[in-house]
Structure formats: structure tokens, C-alpha cells
């Protein structure tokens, strides 16, 4: 079956985008990824700033994002997160991409730049929180973290449920999961005074846990969400 004109254009654009990325890569950037625990075996060494610049030039395209994701190139997948159209992203696509996550940077970028803007985001927080795969589970809490920052209309009840998921998962000892859980707890605790109080209660319980991972999550979150900066900012919201 012949491709549609739009599909053909996107395929050409994906090829051209990959060529652009290749021409803007550097060995120094690629080597430096190791300092941030990002594997470079599928990377070209292009800075995030350059990827964002290219995304602005290309504009939004759901088909182009699919083409880019299939390349399995680190920078092309980062670019896919910036050019995809949130309204066209399906739950099936989210699950497929989530299973492809193999590092924290791709996971977090997709959650913050794309997935949290879809109508399926909250359902995926619930679903992925029960996943046993490291980066799929991280995605649940990276997405909750992103929603805490970007979903201004969400009810406190949604975030209260998120806090319950955090408390249930906090004993996960895997570094990339633990850090995302911690960041999600901190983000919810900074959203408003009521959620701050709820997050502080969770953090205190975790900080007193006999489990080392849970204690780490609780203590690190507690330090920020009871700190002067957060307390002052939330007091101004009353």
C-alpha cells in the first residue's frame, strides 16, 4: 500500500532530522553523558539545547515523532518527545514507549515534555506504579512529578492518591526508581498548603521506616518540604 503524502513527508523529514542530529553531534558531548549516568551506545552526542532548537524548527507532528522513535537513537527519541502532539498520543503508544525506556533522561523528558499533557496521564501513573521494570516504574513517579508541576487543574484528591502510591513504592531500592519517588514526593509537597501537610506526614512516616530506601526518600523530601523557602511560598498562597 503506498504511503500517504503526509507519511512520505514525515519519513523524509525524519531522515533529514537524523542527518541534522548527526552533523551536530560531538564526541565530547557523547563522552560527557557518562557523568550523568546516561548510556551513550545509541547516542550521537547532541546537546539538549540543540535538540530543542531543532524541535522548534520542525514543529509538532505525531507521525514524525513515531518515525523518530523507531530509529532507537537517543537524540532522535528526545526529539520525538518535543515534536509529538499530546492530543494524538494513545494509551497504547504510551505503554510501548514506556517499555522502550532504557535510561532516566529519556524517561523523564518524555514524561515532562509529552506524556503529562495527554488525557491518559493519570491513568498511567496508577498503571505504571505497579510495574516491576525499573524505568517503567520510574515513569510512574516521573509522570506524577511532572503533573504536580504542570497540571494546574488537577484536584488535591488525585495527588493524595499519588502520595499513597509513593508510600507503597518507597521501599524500592533501585536508584533510578528511588530518586523519582523522592522527587515526586517533594513536588506534591510544594503544590499547596493542604498537600504540603499530607506530604510531610508521608515523609515523616517514611523517615521513621526500618527500610533504608524508604528512610532515604522520607528524610530527603522532609528537608525540602519543611524548609523555609517552601514554607514561605506556601504561606503566601493563603
Coordinates of N, CA, C and O in Angstrom, one line a residue, residues 104-238:
X104 N 17.2 7.2 32.5 CA 16.4 8.2 33.2 C 16.1 9.4 32.3 O 15.0 10.0 32.4
X105 N 17.0 9.8 31.5 CA 16.9 11.1 30.7 C 15.7 11.0 29.7 O 14.9 11.9 29.6
X106 N 15.7 9.9 29.0 CA 14.6 9.6 28.0 C 13.3 9.5 28.8 O 12.2 10.2 28.4
X107 N 13.2 8.8 29.8 CA 12.0 8.6 30.7 C 11.5 9.9 31.1 O 10.3 10.2 30.9
X108 N 12.3 10.7 31.8 CA 11.9 12.0 32.3 C 11.5 13.0 31.3 O 10.5 13.7 31.4
X109 N 12.3 13.1 30.2 CA 11.9 14.0 29.1 C 10.6 13.7 28.5 O 9.8 14.6 28.3
X110 N 10.3 12.4 28.2 CA 9.0 12.1 27.6 C 7.9 12.4 28.6 O 6.8 12.9 28.2
X111 N 8.1 12.1 29.9 CA 7.1 12.4 30.9 C 6.8 13.8 31.0 O 5.6 14.3 31.1
X112 N 7.8 14.7 31.0 CA 7.7 16.1 31.3 C 7.3 16.9 30.0 O 6.7 17.9 30.2
X113 N 7.7 16.4 28.9 CA 7.5 17.2 27.7 C 6.3 16.7 26.9 O 5.8 17.5 26.0
X114 N 5.8 15.5 27.2 CA 4.8 14.9 26.3 C 3.7 14.2 27.1 O 2.5 14.6 27.1
X115 N 4.0 13.2 27.9 CA 3.0 12.3 28.5 C 2.1 13.1 29.5 O 0.9 12.8 29.6
X116 N 2.7 14.0 30.2 CA 1.9 14.7 31.2 C 0.9 15.6 30.6 O 0.0 16.1 31.3
X117 N 0.9 15.9 29.3 CA 0.0 16.7 28.6 C -1.1 15.9 27.9 O -2.0 16.5 27.3
X118 N -1.1 14.6 28.0 CA -2.1 13.7 27.4 C -3.3 13.5 28.3 O -3.1 13.7 29.6
X119 N -4.4 13.1 27.8 CA -5.6 12.9 28.7 C -5.4 11.6 29.4 O -6.3 11.3 30.3
X120 N -4.4 10.8 29.2 CA -4.3 9.5 29.8 C -3.2 9.5 30.9 O -2.9 8.4 31.5
X121 N -2.7 10.6 31.2 CA -1.5 10.7 32.2 C -1.8 10.1 33.5 O -1.0 9.3 34.0
X122 N -2.9 10.5 34.1 CA -3.2 10.0 35.5 C -3.4 8.5 35.5 O -3.0 7.8 36.5
X123 N -4.1 8.0 34.5 CA -4.3 6.5 34.5 C -3.0 5.8 34.4 O -2.8 4.7 35.0
X124 N -2.0 6.4 33.7 CA -0.7 5.7 33.5 C 0.1 5.8 34.8 O 0.9 4.9 35.1
X125 N 0.0 6.8 35.6 CA 0.6 6.9 36.9 C 0.2 5.6 37.7 O 1.0 4.9 38.3
X126 N -1.1 5.4 37.8 CA -1.6 4.2 38.5 C -1.1 2.9 38.0 O -0.6 2.1 38.7
X127 N -1.2 2.8 36.6 CA -0.8 1.6 36.0 C 0.7 1.3 36.2 O 1.1 0.2 36.6
X128 N 1.5 2.2 35.9 CA 3.0 2.0 35.9 C 3.6 1.9 37.3 O 4.6 1.3 37.5
X129 N 2.9 2.4 38.3 CA 3.4 2.3 39.7 C 3.5 0.9 40.1 O 4.2 0.5 41.0
X130 N 2.7 0.0 39.5 CA 2.7 -1.4 39.8 C 3.6 -2.2 38.9 O 3.7 -3.4 39.0
X131 N 4.3 -1.5 37.9 CA 5.2 -2.2 37.0 C 6.5 -2.6 37.7 O 7.0 -1.9 38.6
X132 N 7.1 -3.7 37.4 CA 8.3 -4.2 38.0 C 9.6 -3.7 37.3 O 10.7 -3.8 37.8
X133 N 9.4 -3.3 36.0 CA 10.5 -2.9 35.2 C 11.0 -1.5 35.8 O 10.3 -0.7 36.1
X134 N 12.4 -1.4 35.9 CA 12.9 -0.2 36.5 C 12.5 1.1 36.0 O 12.0 2.0 36.7
X135 N 12.6 1.3 34.6 CA 12.3 2.6 34.1 C 10.8 2.8 33.8 O 10.4 3.9 33.8
X136 N 10.1 1.7 33.7 CA 8.6 1.8 33.7 C 8.1 2.3 35.0 O 7.2 3.1 35.1
X137 N 8.7 1.7 36.1 CA 8.2 2.2 37.4 C 8.7 3.6 37.7 O 7.9 4.4 38.2
X138 N 9.9 3.9 37.2 CA 10.3 5.3 37.4 C 9.4 6.3 36.6 O 9.1 7.4 37.1
X139 N 8.9 5.8 35.5 CA 8.0 6.6 34.7 C 6.7 7.0 35.4 O 6.2 8.1 35.3
X140 N 6.2 6.1 36.3 CA 5.0 6.4 37.1 C 5.3 7.6 37.9 O 4.4 8.6 38.0
X141 N 6.4 7.7 38.6 CA 6.7 8.8 39.5 C 7.3 10.0 38.9 O 7.1 11.1 39.4
X142 N 8.0 9.8 37.8 CA 8.4 11.0 37.0 C 7.1 11.7 36.4 O 7.1 12.9 36.4
X143 N 6.1 10.9 36.0 CA 4.9 11.5 35.5 C 4.1 12.2 36.6 O 3.6 13.3 36.4
X144 N 4.1 11.6 37.8 CA 3.4 12.2 38.9 C 4.1 13.5 39.3 O 3.5 14.6 39.5
X145 N 5.4 13.5 39.2 CA 6.3 14.7 39.5 C 5.9 15.8 38.4 O 5.7 17.0 38.8
X146 N 5.8 15.4 37.2 CA 5.5 16.3 36.1 C 4.1 16.9 36.3 O 3.9 18.1 36.1
X147 N 3.2 16.0 36.6 CA 1.8 16.5 36.8 C 1.7 17.5 38.0 O 0.9 18.4 37.9
X148 N 2.5 17.2 39.0 CA 2.5 18.1 40.1 C 2.9 19.5 39.7 O 2.4 20.5 40.3
X149 N 3.8 19.6 38.7 CA 4.3 20.9 38.3 C 3.4 21.5 37.2 O 3.2 22.7 37.2
X150 N 2.8 20.7 36.3 CA 2.2 21.2 35.1 C 0.6 21.2 35.1 O 0.0 22.0 34.4
X151 N 0.0 20.2 35.9 CA -1.4 20.1 35.8 C -2.1 21.0 36.9 O -2.4 20.6 38.0
X152 N -2.3 22.2 36.5 CA -2.8 23.2 37.5 C -4.3 22.9 37.8 O -4.7 23.4 38.9
X153 N -5.0 22.2 37.0 CA -6.4 22.0 37.3 C -6.7 20.7 38.1 O -7.9 20.5 38.5
X154 N -5.8 19.9 38.3 CA -6.0 18.6 39.0 C -6.4 18.8 40.4 O -5.9 19.7 41.1
X155 N -7.3 18.0 40.9 CA -7.7 18.1 42.3 C -6.7 17.6 43.3 O -5.8 16.8 43.0
X156 N -6.8 18.0 44.5 CA -6.0 17.5 45.6 C -6.1 16.0 45.8 O -5.2 15.3 46.2
X157 N -7.3 15.5 45.5 CA -7.6 14.1 45.7 C -6.7 13.2 44.8 O -6.2 12.2 45.2
X158 N -6.5 13.7 43.6 CA -5.6 13.0 42.7 C -4.2 12.9 43.3 O -3.5 11.8 43.2
X159 N -3.7 14.0 43.8 CA -2.3 14.0 44.4 C -2.3 13.2 45.7 O -1.3 12.6 46.1
X160 N -3.4 13.2 46.5 CA -3.4 12.4 47.7 C -3.3 10.9 47.3 O -2.6 10.2 48.0
X161 N -3.9 10.5 46.2 CA -3.8 9.1 45.8 C -2.3 8.9 45.3 O -1.8 7.8 45.6
X162 N -1.7 9.9 44.7 CA -0.3 9.8 44.3 C 0.6 9.6 45.5 O 1.5 8.8 45.5
X163 N 0.3 10.3 46.6 CA 1.0 10.1 47.9 C 0.9 8.7 48.4 O 1.9 8.1 48.9
X164 N -0.2 8.1 48.3 CA -0.4 6.7 48.7 C 0.5 5.8 47.8 O 1.1 4.8 48.4
X165 N 0.5 6.0 46.5 CA 1.4 5.2 45.6 C 2.9 5.4 46.0 O 3.6 4.4 46.0
X166 N 3.2 6.6 46.4 CA 4.6 6.9 46.8 C 4.9 6.1 48.1 O 6.0 5.4 48.1
X167 N 4.0 6.1 49.0 CA 4.3 5.4 50.3 C 4.4 3.9 50.0 O 5.2 3.2 50.6
X168 N 3.6 3.4 49.1 CA 3.6 1.9 48.8 C 4.9 1.5 48.1 O 5.4 0.4 48.3
X169 N 5.5 2.4 47.3 CA 6.6 2.1 46.5 C 8.0 2.5 47.1 O 9.0 2.1 46.5
X170 N 8.0 3.2 48.2 CA 9.2 3.8 48.7 C 10.3 2.8 49.1 O 11.4 3.2 49.3
X171 N 9.9 1.6 49.3 CA 10.9 0.6 49.7 C 11.7 0.0 48.5 O 12.6 -0.8 48.7
X172 N 11.4 0.5 47.3 CA 12.2 0.0 46.1 C 13.6 0.6 46.2 O 13.8 1.8 46.3
X173 N 14.6 -0.3 46.2 CA 15.9 0.1 46.4 C 16.7 0.5 45.2 O 17.8 0.9 45.2
X174 N 16.1 0.4 44.0 CA 16.7 0.7 42.8 C 16.9 2.2 42.6 O 15.9 3.0 42.8
X175 N 18.1 2.7 42.4 CA 18.5 4.1 42.4 C 17.6 5.0 41.6 O 17.1 6.0 42.1
X176 N 17.3 4.6 40.3 CA 16.6 5.5 39.5 C 15.1 5.5 39.8 O 14.4 6.5 39.6
X177 N 14.6 4.5 40.5 CA 13.2 4.5 41.0 C 13.1 5.3 42.3 O 12.3 6.2 42.4
X178 N 14.1 5.1 43.2 CA 14.1 5.8 44.5 C 14.1 7.3 44.2 O 13.4 8.1 44.9
X179 N 15.0 7.7 43.3 CA 15.1 9.2 43.1 C 13.9 9.8 42.5 O 13.5 10.9 42.9
X180 N 13.2 9.1 41.7 CA 11.9 9.6 41.1 C 10.8 9.7 42.1 O 10.0 10.6 42.2
X181 N 10.8 8.7 43.0 CA 9.8 8.7 44.1 C 10.0 9.9 45.0 O 9.1 10.6 45.4
X182 N 11.3 10.1 45.3 CA 11.7 11.2 46.2 C 11.3 12.6 45.5 O 10.7 13.4 46.2
X183 N 11.5 12.7 44.3 CA 11.2 14.0 43.6 C 9.7 14.2 43.5 O 9.2 15.3 43.6
X184 N 9.0 13.1 43.3 CA 7.5 13.2 43.2 C 6.9 13.6 44.6 O 6.0 14.5 44.6
X185 N 7.5 13.0 45.6 CA 7.0 13.4 47.0 C 7.3 14.9 47.2 O 6.4 15.6 47.8
X186 N 8.5 15.4 46.9 CA 8.8 16.8 47.1 C 7.9 17.7 46.2 O 7.5 18.7 46.7
X187 N 7.6 17.3 45.0 CA 6.8 18.1 44.1 C 5.4 18.2 44.6 O 4.8 19.3 44.6
X188 N 4.8 17.1 45.1 CA 3.5 17.2 45.6 C 3.4 18.0 46.9 O 2.5 18.8 47.1
X189 N 4.5 17.9 47.7 CA 4.5 18.7 48.9 C 4.7 20.2 48.7 O 4.5 21.0 49.6
X190 N 5.1 20.6 47.5 CA 5.2 22.0 47.2 C 4.0 22.6 46.5 O 4.0 23.8 46.1
X191 N 3.0 21.8 46.2 CA 1.9 22.2 45.4 C 1.0 23.2 46.1 O 0.6 24.3 45.5
X192 N 0.6 23.0 47.3 CA -0.3 23.9 48.1 C -0.2 23.5 49.5 O 0.3 22.4 49.9
X193 N -0.7 24.3 50.5 CA -0.6 24.0 51.9 C -1.2 22.7 52.3 O -0.6 22.0 53.2
X194 N -2.4 22.4 51.8 CA -3.0 21.1 52.2 C -2.2 19.9 51.8 O -2.0 19.0 52.6
X195 N -1.7 19.9 50.6 CA -0.9 18.8 50.1 C 0.5 18.8 50.7 O 1.1 17.7 50.9
X196 N 1.0 20.0 51.1 CA 2.2 20.0 51.9 C 2.1 19.3 53.2 O 2.9 18.5 53.6
X197 N 1.0 19.5 53.9 CA 0.7 18.8 55.2 C 0.6 17.3 55.0 O 1.2 16.5 55.8
X198 N -0.1 16.9 53.9 CA -0.2 15.5 53.6 C 1.1 14.9 53.3 O 1.5 13.8 53.7
X199 N 1.9 15.6 52.5 CA 3.2 15.1 52.0 C 4.2 15.0 53.2 O 5.0 14.1 53.3
X200 N 4.2 16.0 54.1 CA 5.0 16.0 55.3 C 4.7 14.8 56.2 O 5.6 14.1 56.7
X201 N 3.4 14.5 56.3 CA 3.0 13.3 57.1 C 3.6 12.0 56.5 O 4.1 11.1 57.2
X202 N 3.5 11.9 55.2 CA 4.0 10.7 54.5 C 5.6 10.7 54.7 O 6.1 9.6 55.0
X203 N 6.2 11.8 54.5 CA 7.7 11.9 54.6 C 8.1 11.5 56.0 O 9.1 10.8 56.2
X204 N 7.4 11.9 57.0 CA 7.8 11.6 58.4 C 7.6 10.1 58.7 O 8.5 9.5 59.3
X205 N 6.6 9.5 58.1 CA 6.4 8.0 58.3 C 7.5 7.3 57.6 O 8.1 6.3 58.1
X206 N 7.9 7.7 56.4 CA 9.0 7.1 55.7 C 10.3 7.3 56.4 O 11.1 6.4 56.4
X207 N 10.5 8.5 56.9 CA 11.8 8.8 57.5 C 12.0 7.9 58.8 O 13.1 7.6 59.2
X208 N 10.9 7.4 59.4 CA 11.0 6.6 60.5 C 10.9 5.1 60.2 O 10.9 4.2 61.1
X209 N 10.9 4.8 58.9 CA 10.8 3.4 58.5 C 12.1 2.6 58.8 O 13.2 3.1 58.7
X210 N 11.9 1.3 59.1 CA 13.1 0.5 59.2 C 13.8 0.2 57.9 O 14.9 -0.3 57.8
X211 N 13.1 0.5 56.8 CA 13.7 0.2 55.5 C 14.6 1.4 55.0 O 14.2 2.5 55.1
X212 N 15.8 1.0 54.5 CA 16.8 2.1 54.2 C 16.3 3.0 53.1 O 16.5 4.2 53.1
X213 N 15.7 2.4 52.0 CA 15.3 3.2 50.9 C 14.2 4.1 51.3 O 14.2 5.3 50.9
X214 N 13.2 3.6 52.0 CA 12.1 4.5 52.4 C 12.6 5.6 53.3 O 12.1 6.7 53.2
X215 N 13.6 5.3 54.2 CA 14.1 6.3 55.1 C 14.8 7.4 54.3 O 14.6 8.6 54.6
X216 N 15.5 7.0 53.2 CA 16.2 8.0 52.4 C 15.2 8.9 51.7 O 15.4 10.1 51.7
X217 N 14.2 8.3 51.1 CA 13.1 9.1 50.5 C 12.5 10.1 51.5 O 12.4 11.3 51.2
X218 N 12.1 9.6 52.6 CA 11.4 10.5 53.6 C 12.3 11.6 54.1 O 11.9 12.7 54.1
X219 N 13.5 11.3 54.5 CA 14.4 12.3 55.0 C 14.8 13.4 54.0 O 14.8 14.6 54.3
X220 N 15.1 13.0 52.8 CA 15.4 14.0 51.8 C 14.3 14.8 51.4 O 14.4 16.0 51.1
X221 N 13.1 14.2 51.3 CA 11.9 15.0 51.0 C 11.5 16.0 52.1 O 11.2 17.2 51.9
X222 N 11.6 15.5 53.3 CA 11.3 16.3 54.5 C 12.1 17.5 54.6 O 11.6 18.6 55.0
X223 N 13.4 17.4 54.3 CA 14.3 18.5 54.4 C 13.8 19.7 53.6 O 13.8 20.9 54.0
X224 N 13.3 19.4 52.3 CA 12.9 20.5 51.5 C 11.5 21.0 51.8 O 11.2 22.2 51.8
X225 N 10.5 20.0 52.0 CA 9.1 20.5 52.1 C 8.8 21.1 53.4 O 7.7 21.6 53.6
X226 N 9.7 21.0 54.4 CA 9.5 21.7 55.7 C 10.5 22.9 55.8 O 10.5 23.6 56.8
X227 N 11.3 23.1 54.7 CA 12.2 24.2 54.7 C 11.6 25.6 54.6 O 10.5 25.7 54.2
X228 N 12.4 26.6 54.9 CA 11.9 28.0 55.0 C 11.4 28.4 53.6 O 10.4 29.2 53.6
X229 N 12.1 28.1 52.6 CA 11.7 28.6 51.2 C 10.3 28.1 50.8 O 9.5 28.9 50.4
X230 N 10.1 26.8 51.0 CA 8.8 26.2 50.7 C 7.7 26.7 51.6 O 6.6 27.1 51.2
X231 N 8.0 26.8 52.9 CA 7.0 27.2 53.9 C 6.6 28.7 53.6 O 5.4 29.0 53.7
X232 N 7.5 29.5 53.3 CA 7.2 30.9 53.0 C 6.4 31.0 51.7 O 5.4 31.8 51.7
X233 N 6.7 30.3 50.7 CA 6.0 30.4 49.4 C 4.5 29.9 49.6 O 3.6 30.5 49.1
X234 N 4.4 28.8 50.3 CA 3.0 28.2 50.6 C 2.2 29.2 51.5 O 1.0 29.3 51.3
X235 N 2.8 29.8 52.4 CA 2.1 30.7 53.3 C 1.5 31.9 52.5 O 0.4 32.4 52.8
X236 N 2.2 32.3 51.5 CA 1.7 33.4 50.6 C 0.5 33.0 49.8 O -0.2 33.9 49.3
X237 N 0.2 31.7 49.7 CA -1.0 31.3 49.0 C -2.3 31.3 49.8 O -3.4 31.2 49.3
X238 N -2.1 31.5 51.1 CA -3.3 31.5 52.0 C -4.1 32.8 51.7 O -3.6 33.8 51.5

